[in-house]
PDB file of C-alpha atoms in Angstrom:
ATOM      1  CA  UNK A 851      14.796 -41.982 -11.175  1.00  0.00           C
ATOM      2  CA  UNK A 852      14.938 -38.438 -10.604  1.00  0.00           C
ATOM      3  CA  UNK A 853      11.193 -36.569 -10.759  1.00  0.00           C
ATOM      4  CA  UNK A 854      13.041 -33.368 -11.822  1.00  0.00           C
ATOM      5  CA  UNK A 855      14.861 -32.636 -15.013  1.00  0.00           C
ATOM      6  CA  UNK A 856      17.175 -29.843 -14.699  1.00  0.00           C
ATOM      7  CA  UNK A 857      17.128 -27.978 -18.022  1.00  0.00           C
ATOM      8  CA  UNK A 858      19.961 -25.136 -16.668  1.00  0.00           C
ATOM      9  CA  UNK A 859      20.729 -22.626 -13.864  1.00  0.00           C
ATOM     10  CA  UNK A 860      20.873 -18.648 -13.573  1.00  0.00           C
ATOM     11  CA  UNK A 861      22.058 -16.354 -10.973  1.00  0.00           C
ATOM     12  CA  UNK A 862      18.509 -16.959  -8.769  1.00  0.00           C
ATOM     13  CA  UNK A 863      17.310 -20.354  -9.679  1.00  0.00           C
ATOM     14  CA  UNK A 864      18.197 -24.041 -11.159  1.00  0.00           C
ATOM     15  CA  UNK A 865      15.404 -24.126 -13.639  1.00  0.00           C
ATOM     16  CA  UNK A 866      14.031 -27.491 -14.807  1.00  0.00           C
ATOM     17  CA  UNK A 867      11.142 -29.295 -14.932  1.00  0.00           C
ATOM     18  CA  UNK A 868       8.177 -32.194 -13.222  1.00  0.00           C
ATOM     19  CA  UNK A 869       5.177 -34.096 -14.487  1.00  0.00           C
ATOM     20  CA  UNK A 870       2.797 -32.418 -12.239  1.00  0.00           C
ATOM     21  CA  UNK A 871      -0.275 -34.959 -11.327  1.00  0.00           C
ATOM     22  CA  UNK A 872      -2.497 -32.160 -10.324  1.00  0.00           C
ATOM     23  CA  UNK A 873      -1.893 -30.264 -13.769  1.00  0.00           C
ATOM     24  CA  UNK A 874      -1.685 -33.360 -15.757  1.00  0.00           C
ATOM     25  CA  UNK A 875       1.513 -31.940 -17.582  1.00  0.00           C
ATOM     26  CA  UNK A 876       4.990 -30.966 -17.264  1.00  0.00           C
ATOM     27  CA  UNK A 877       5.153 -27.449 -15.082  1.00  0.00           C
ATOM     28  CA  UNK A 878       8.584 -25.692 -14.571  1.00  0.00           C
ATOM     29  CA  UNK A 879      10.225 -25.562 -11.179  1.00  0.00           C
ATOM     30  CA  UNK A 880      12.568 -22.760  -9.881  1.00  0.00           C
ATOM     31  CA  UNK A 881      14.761 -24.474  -7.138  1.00  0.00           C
ATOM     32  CA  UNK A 882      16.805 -21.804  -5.160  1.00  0.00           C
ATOM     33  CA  UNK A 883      20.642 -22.712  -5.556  1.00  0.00           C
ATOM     34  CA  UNK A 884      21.043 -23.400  -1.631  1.00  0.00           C
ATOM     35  CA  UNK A 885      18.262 -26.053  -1.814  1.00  0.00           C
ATOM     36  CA  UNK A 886      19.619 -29.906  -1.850  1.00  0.00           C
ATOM     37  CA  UNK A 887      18.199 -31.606  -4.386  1.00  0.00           C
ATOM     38  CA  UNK A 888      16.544 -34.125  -2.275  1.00  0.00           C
ATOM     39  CA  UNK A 889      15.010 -31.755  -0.503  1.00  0.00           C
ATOM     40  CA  UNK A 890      13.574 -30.254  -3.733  1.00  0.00           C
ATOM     41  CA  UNK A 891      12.523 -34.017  -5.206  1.00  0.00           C
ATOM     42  CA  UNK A 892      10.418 -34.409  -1.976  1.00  0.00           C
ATOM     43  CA  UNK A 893       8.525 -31.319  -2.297  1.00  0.00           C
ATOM     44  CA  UNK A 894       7.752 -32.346  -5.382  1.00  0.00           C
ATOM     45  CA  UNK A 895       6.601 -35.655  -4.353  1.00  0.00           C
ATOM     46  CA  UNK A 896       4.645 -33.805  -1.302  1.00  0.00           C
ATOM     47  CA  UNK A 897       2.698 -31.412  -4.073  1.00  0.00           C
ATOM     48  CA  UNK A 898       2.054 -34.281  -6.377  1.00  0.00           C
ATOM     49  CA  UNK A 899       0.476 -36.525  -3.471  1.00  0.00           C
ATOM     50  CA  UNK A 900      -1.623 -33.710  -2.082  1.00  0.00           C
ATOM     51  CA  UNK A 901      -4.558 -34.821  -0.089  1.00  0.00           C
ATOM     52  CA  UNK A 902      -7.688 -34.895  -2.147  1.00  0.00           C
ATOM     53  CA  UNK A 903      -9.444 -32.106   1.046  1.00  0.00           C
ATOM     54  CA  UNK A 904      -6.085 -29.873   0.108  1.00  0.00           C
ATOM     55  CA  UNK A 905      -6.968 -29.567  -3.196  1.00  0.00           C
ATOM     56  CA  UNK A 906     -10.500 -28.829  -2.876  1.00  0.00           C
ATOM     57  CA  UNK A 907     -10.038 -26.463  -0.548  1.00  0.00           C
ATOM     58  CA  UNK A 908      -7.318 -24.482  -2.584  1.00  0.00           C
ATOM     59  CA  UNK A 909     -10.011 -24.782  -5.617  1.00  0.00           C
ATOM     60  CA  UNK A 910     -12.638 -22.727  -3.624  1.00  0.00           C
ATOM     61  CA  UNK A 911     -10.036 -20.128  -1.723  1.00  0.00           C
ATOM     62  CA  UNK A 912      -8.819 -19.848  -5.915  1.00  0.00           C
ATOM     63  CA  UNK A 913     -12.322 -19.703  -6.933  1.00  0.00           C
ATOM     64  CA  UNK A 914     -13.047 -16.676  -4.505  1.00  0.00           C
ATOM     65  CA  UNK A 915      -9.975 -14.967  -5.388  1.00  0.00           C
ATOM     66  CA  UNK A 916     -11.405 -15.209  -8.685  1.00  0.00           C
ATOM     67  CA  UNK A 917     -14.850 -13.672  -8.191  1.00  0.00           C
ATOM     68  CA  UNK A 918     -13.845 -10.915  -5.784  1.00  0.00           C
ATOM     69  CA  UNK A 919     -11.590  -9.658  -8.637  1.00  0.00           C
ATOM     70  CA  UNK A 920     -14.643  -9.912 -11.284  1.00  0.00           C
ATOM     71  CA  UNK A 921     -16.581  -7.782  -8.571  1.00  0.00           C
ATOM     72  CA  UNK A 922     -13.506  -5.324  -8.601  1.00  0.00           C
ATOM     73  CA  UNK A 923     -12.628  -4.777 -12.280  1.00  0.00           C
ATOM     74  CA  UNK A 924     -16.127  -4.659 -13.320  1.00  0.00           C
ATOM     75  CA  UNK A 925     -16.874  -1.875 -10.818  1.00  0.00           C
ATOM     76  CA  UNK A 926     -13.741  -0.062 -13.563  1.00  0.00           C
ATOM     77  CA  UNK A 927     -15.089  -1.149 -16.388  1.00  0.00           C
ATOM     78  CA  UNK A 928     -14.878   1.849 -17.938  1.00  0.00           C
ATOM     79  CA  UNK A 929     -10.741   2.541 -17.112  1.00  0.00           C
ATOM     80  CA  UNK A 930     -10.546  -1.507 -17.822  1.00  0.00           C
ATOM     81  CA  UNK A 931     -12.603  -2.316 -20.474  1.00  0.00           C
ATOM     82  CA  UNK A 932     -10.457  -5.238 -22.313  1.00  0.00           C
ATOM     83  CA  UNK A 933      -9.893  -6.919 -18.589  1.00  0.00           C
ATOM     84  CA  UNK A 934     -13.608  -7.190 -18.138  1.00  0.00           C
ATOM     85  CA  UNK A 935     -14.100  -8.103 -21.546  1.00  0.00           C
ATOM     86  CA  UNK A 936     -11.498 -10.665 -20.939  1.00  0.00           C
ATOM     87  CA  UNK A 937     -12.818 -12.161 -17.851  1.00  0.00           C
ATOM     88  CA  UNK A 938     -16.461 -12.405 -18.872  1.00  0.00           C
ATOM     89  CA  UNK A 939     -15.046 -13.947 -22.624  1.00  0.00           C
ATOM     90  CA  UNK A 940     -12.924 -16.466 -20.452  1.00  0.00           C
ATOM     91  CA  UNK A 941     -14.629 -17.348 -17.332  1.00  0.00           C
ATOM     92  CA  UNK A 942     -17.971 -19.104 -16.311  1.00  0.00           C
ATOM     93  CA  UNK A 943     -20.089 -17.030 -14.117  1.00  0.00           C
ATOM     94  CA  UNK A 944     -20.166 -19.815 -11.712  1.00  0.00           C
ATOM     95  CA  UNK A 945     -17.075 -22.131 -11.395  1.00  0.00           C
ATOM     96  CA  UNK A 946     -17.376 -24.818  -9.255  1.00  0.00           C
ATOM     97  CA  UNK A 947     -14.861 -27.369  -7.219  1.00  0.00           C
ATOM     98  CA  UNK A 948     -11.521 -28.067  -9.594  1.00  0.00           C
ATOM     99  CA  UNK A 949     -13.119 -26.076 -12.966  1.00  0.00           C
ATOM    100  CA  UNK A 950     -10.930 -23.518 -11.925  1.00  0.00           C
ATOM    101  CA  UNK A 951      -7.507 -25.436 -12.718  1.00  0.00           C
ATOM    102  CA  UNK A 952      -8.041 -25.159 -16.087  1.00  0.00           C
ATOM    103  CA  UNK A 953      -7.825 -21.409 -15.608  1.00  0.00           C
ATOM    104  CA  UNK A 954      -4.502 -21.415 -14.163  1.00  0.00           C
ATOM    105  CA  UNK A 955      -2.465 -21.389 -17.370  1.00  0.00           C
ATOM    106  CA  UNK A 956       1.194 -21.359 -16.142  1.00  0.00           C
ATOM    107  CA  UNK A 957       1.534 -22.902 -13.212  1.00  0.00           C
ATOM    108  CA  UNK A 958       5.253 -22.908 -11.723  1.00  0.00           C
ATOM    109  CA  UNK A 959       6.687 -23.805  -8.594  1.00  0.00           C
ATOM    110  CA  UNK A 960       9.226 -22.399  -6.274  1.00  0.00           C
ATOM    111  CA  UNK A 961      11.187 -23.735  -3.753  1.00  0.00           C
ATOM    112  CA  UNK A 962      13.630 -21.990  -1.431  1.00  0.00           C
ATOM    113  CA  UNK A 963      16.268 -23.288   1.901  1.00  0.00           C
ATOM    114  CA  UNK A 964      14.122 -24.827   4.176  1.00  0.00           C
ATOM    115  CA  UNK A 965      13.378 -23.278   7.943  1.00  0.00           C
ATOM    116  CA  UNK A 966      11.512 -26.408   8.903  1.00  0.00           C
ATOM    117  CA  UNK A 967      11.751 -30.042   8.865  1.00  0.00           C
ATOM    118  CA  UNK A 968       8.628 -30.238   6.314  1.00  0.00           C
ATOM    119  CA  UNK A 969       8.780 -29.246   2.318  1.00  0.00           C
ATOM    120  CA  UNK A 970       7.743 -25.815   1.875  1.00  0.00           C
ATOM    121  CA  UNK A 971       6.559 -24.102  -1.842  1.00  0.00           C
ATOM    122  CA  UNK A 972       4.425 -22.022  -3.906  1.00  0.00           C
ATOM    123  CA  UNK A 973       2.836 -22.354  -6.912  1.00  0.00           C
ATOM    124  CA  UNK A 974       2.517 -19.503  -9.189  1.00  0.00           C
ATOM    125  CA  UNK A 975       0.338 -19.313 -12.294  1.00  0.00           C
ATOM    126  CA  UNK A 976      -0.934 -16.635 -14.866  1.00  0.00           C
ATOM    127  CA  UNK A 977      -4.781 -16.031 -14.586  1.00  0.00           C
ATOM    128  CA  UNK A 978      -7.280 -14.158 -16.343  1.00  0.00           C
ATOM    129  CA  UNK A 979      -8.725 -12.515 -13.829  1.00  0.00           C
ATOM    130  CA  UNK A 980      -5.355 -10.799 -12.095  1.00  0.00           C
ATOM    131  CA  UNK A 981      -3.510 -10.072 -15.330  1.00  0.00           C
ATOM    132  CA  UNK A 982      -0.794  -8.223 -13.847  1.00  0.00           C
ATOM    133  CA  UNK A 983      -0.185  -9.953 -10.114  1.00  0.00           C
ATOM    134  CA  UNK A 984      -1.647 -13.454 -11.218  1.00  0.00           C
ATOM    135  CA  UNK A 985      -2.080 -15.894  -8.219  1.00  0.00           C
ATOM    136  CA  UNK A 986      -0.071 -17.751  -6.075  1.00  0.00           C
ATOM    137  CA  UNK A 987      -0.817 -20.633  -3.643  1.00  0.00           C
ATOM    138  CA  UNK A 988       1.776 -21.185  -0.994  1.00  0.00           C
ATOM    139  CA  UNK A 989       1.761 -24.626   0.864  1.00  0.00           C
ATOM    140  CA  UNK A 990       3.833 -25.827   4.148  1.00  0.00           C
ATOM    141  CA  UNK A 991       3.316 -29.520   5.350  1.00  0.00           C
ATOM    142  CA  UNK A 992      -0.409 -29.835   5.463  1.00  0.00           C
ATOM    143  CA  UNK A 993      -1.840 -25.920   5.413  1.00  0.00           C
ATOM    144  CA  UNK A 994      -2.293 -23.700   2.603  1.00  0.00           C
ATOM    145  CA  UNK A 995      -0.680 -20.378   4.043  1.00  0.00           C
ATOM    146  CA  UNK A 996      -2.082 -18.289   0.996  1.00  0.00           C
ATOM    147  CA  UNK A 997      -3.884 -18.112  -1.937  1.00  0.00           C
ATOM    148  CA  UNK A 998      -4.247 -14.480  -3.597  1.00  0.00           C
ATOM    149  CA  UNK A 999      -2.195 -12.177  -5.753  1.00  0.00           C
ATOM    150  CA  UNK A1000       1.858 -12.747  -6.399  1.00  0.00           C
ATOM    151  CA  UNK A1001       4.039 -10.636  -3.772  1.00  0.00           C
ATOM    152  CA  UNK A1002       6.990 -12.911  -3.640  1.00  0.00           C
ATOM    153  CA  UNK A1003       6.109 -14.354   0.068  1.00  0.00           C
ATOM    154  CA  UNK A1004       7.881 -17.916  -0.260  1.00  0.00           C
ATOM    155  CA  UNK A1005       6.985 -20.324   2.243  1.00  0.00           C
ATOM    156  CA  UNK A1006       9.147 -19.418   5.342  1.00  0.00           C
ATOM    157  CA  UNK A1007       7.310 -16.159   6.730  1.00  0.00           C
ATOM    158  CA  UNK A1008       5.454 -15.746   9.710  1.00  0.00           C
ATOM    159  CA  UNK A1009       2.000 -17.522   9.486  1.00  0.00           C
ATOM    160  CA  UNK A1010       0.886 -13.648  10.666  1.00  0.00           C
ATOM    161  CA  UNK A1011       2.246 -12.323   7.741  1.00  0.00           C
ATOM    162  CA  UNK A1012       0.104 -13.956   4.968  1.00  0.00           C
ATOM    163  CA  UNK A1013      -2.578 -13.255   7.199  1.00  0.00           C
ATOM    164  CA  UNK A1014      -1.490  -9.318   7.252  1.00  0.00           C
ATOM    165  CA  UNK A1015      -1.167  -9.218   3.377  1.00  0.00           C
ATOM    166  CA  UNK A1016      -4.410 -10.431   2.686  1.00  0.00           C
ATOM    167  CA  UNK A1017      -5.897  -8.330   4.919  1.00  0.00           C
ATOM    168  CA  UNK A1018      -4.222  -5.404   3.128  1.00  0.00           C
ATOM    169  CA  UNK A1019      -5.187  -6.783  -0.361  1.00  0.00           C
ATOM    170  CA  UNK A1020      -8.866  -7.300   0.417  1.00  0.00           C
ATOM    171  CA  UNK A1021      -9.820  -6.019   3.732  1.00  0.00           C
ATOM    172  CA  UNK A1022     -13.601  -7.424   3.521  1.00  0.00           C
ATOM    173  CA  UNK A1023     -12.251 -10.821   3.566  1.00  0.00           C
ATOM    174  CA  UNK A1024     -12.464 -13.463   0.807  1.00  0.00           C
ATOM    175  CA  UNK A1025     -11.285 -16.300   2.015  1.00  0.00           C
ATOM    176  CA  UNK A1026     -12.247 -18.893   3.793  1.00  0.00           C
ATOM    177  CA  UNK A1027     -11.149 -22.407   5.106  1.00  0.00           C
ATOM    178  CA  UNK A1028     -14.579 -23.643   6.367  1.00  0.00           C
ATOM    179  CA  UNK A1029     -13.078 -24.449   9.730  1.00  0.00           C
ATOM    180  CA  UNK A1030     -14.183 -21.557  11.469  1.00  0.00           C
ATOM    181  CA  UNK A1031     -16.276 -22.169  14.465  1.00  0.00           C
ATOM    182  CA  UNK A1032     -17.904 -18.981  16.564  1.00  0.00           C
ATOM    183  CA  UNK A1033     -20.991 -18.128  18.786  1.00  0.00           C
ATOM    184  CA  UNK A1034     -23.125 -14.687  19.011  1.00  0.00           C
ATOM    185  CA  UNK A1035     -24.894 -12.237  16.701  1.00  0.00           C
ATOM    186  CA  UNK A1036     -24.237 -12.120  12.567  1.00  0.00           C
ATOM    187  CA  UNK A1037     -22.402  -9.090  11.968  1.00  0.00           C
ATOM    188  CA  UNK A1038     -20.321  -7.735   8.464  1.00  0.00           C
ATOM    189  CA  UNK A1039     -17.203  -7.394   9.120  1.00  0.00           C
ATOM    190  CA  UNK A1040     -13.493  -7.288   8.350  1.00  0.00           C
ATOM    191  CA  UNK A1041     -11.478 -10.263   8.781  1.00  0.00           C
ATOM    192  CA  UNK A1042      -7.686 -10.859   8.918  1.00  0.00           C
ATOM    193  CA  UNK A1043      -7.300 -14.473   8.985  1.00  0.00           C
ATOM    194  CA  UNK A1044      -6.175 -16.172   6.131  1.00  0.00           C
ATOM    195  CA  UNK A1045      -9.110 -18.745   5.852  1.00  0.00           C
ATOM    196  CA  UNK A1046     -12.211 -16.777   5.766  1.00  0.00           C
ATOM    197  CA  UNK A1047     -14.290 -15.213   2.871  1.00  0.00           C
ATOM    198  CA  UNK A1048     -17.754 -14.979   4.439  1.00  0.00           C
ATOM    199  CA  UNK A1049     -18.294 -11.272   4.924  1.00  0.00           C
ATOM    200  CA  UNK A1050     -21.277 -11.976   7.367  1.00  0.00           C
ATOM    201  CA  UNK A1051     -20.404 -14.514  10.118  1.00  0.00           C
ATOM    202  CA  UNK A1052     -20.814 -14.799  13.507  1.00  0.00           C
ATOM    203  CA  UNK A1053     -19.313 -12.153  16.013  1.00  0.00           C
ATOM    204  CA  UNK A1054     -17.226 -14.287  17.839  1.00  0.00           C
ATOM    205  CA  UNK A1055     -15.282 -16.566  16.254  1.00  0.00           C
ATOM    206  CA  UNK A1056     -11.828 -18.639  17.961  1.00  0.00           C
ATOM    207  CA  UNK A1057     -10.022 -18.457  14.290  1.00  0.00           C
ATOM    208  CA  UNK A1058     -10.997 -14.592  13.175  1.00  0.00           C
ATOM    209  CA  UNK A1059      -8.919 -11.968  15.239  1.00  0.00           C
ATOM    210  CA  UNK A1060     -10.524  -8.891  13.903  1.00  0.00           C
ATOM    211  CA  UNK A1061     -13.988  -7.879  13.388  1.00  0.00           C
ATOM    212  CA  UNK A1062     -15.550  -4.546  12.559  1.00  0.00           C
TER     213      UNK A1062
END
């Protein structure tokens, strides 16, 4: 039995559907016309057997996407009042582990040609606290590539590249994968790699490039 139900196809996309296990309820998919269906069916079965460690750890990078923007639009509260308003209405001062699901309210996935023998995606959703970019989570194999604000990445870029755009999008660093490991002095600095959040962390570390 097929786990996708294609509802109809424009000029970009077959559109249809999945029972998503993470979500606990049918989510739309967007499957580029050049994917085989196969291939499209397994990355659905990859995102609905995620490791229980993947989807933690995407909970906490979406977590601290999620409070530096509270940070950021409160420091405009007076340009963005209703946004504010909105996010302290809406969300907890302090989510913690998978609360933050519940604040992704239309998650989607995408799925484009292949460039590697392993299903590549991302998952896009509407959230209060990015009203106009939202969030996206892009996964290939076993990594999370990105977590932050939509720019229409897809899943086939340079690993370098996600790492650039965050960088770009919030050059104190917000993320982190909790695998760094790093000797020397604490220091604050500015981080490009894709995992890290912690704005004070050791000086050298063999996962952070940059430091300032």
């Amino acid at each position: 039995m097929s786990l996708i139900c294609i509802q109809d196809q424009d000029e970009y996309f077959r559109n249809g559907t999945f029972a998503s296990v993470l979500f606990q309820c049918a989510i739309p998919v967007h499957i580029d016309p050049e994917v085989d269906m196969a291939y499209a069916e397994q990355c659905v079965e990859h995102f609905n057997h995620l490791s229980d460690q993947m989807i933690d750890k995407f909970c906490e990078m979406a977590i601290a996407y999620c409070e530096f923007m509270r940070k950021e639009w409160k420091e405009f509260e007076d340009v963005y009042p209703d946004i504010v308003e909105d996010i302290q209405r809406e969300i907890p001062e302090k989510l913690h582990g998978r609360e933050v699901l519940a604040f992704l309210t239309t998650p989607e996935m995408y799925i484009e040609p292949p460039e590697e023998a392993v299903s590549g995606y991302s998952i896009s959703s509407a959230c209060v606290w990015e009203p106009e970019h939202a969030l996206d989570w892009i996964i290939r194999g076993d990594k999370i590539l990105y977590v932050g604000p939509c720019e229409g990445m897809g899943a086939w870029q340079e690993e370098e590249d996600y790492e650039k755009d965050l960088s770009s999008q919030f050059p104190e660093g917000v993320w982190c994968n909790g695998s760094c490991r790093c000797s020397g002095s604490l220091r604050r600095f500015r981080c490009i790699h894709s995992g890290c959040f912690r704005r004070s962390i050791h000086q050298h570390c063999s996962k952070c490039r940059s430091s300032r």
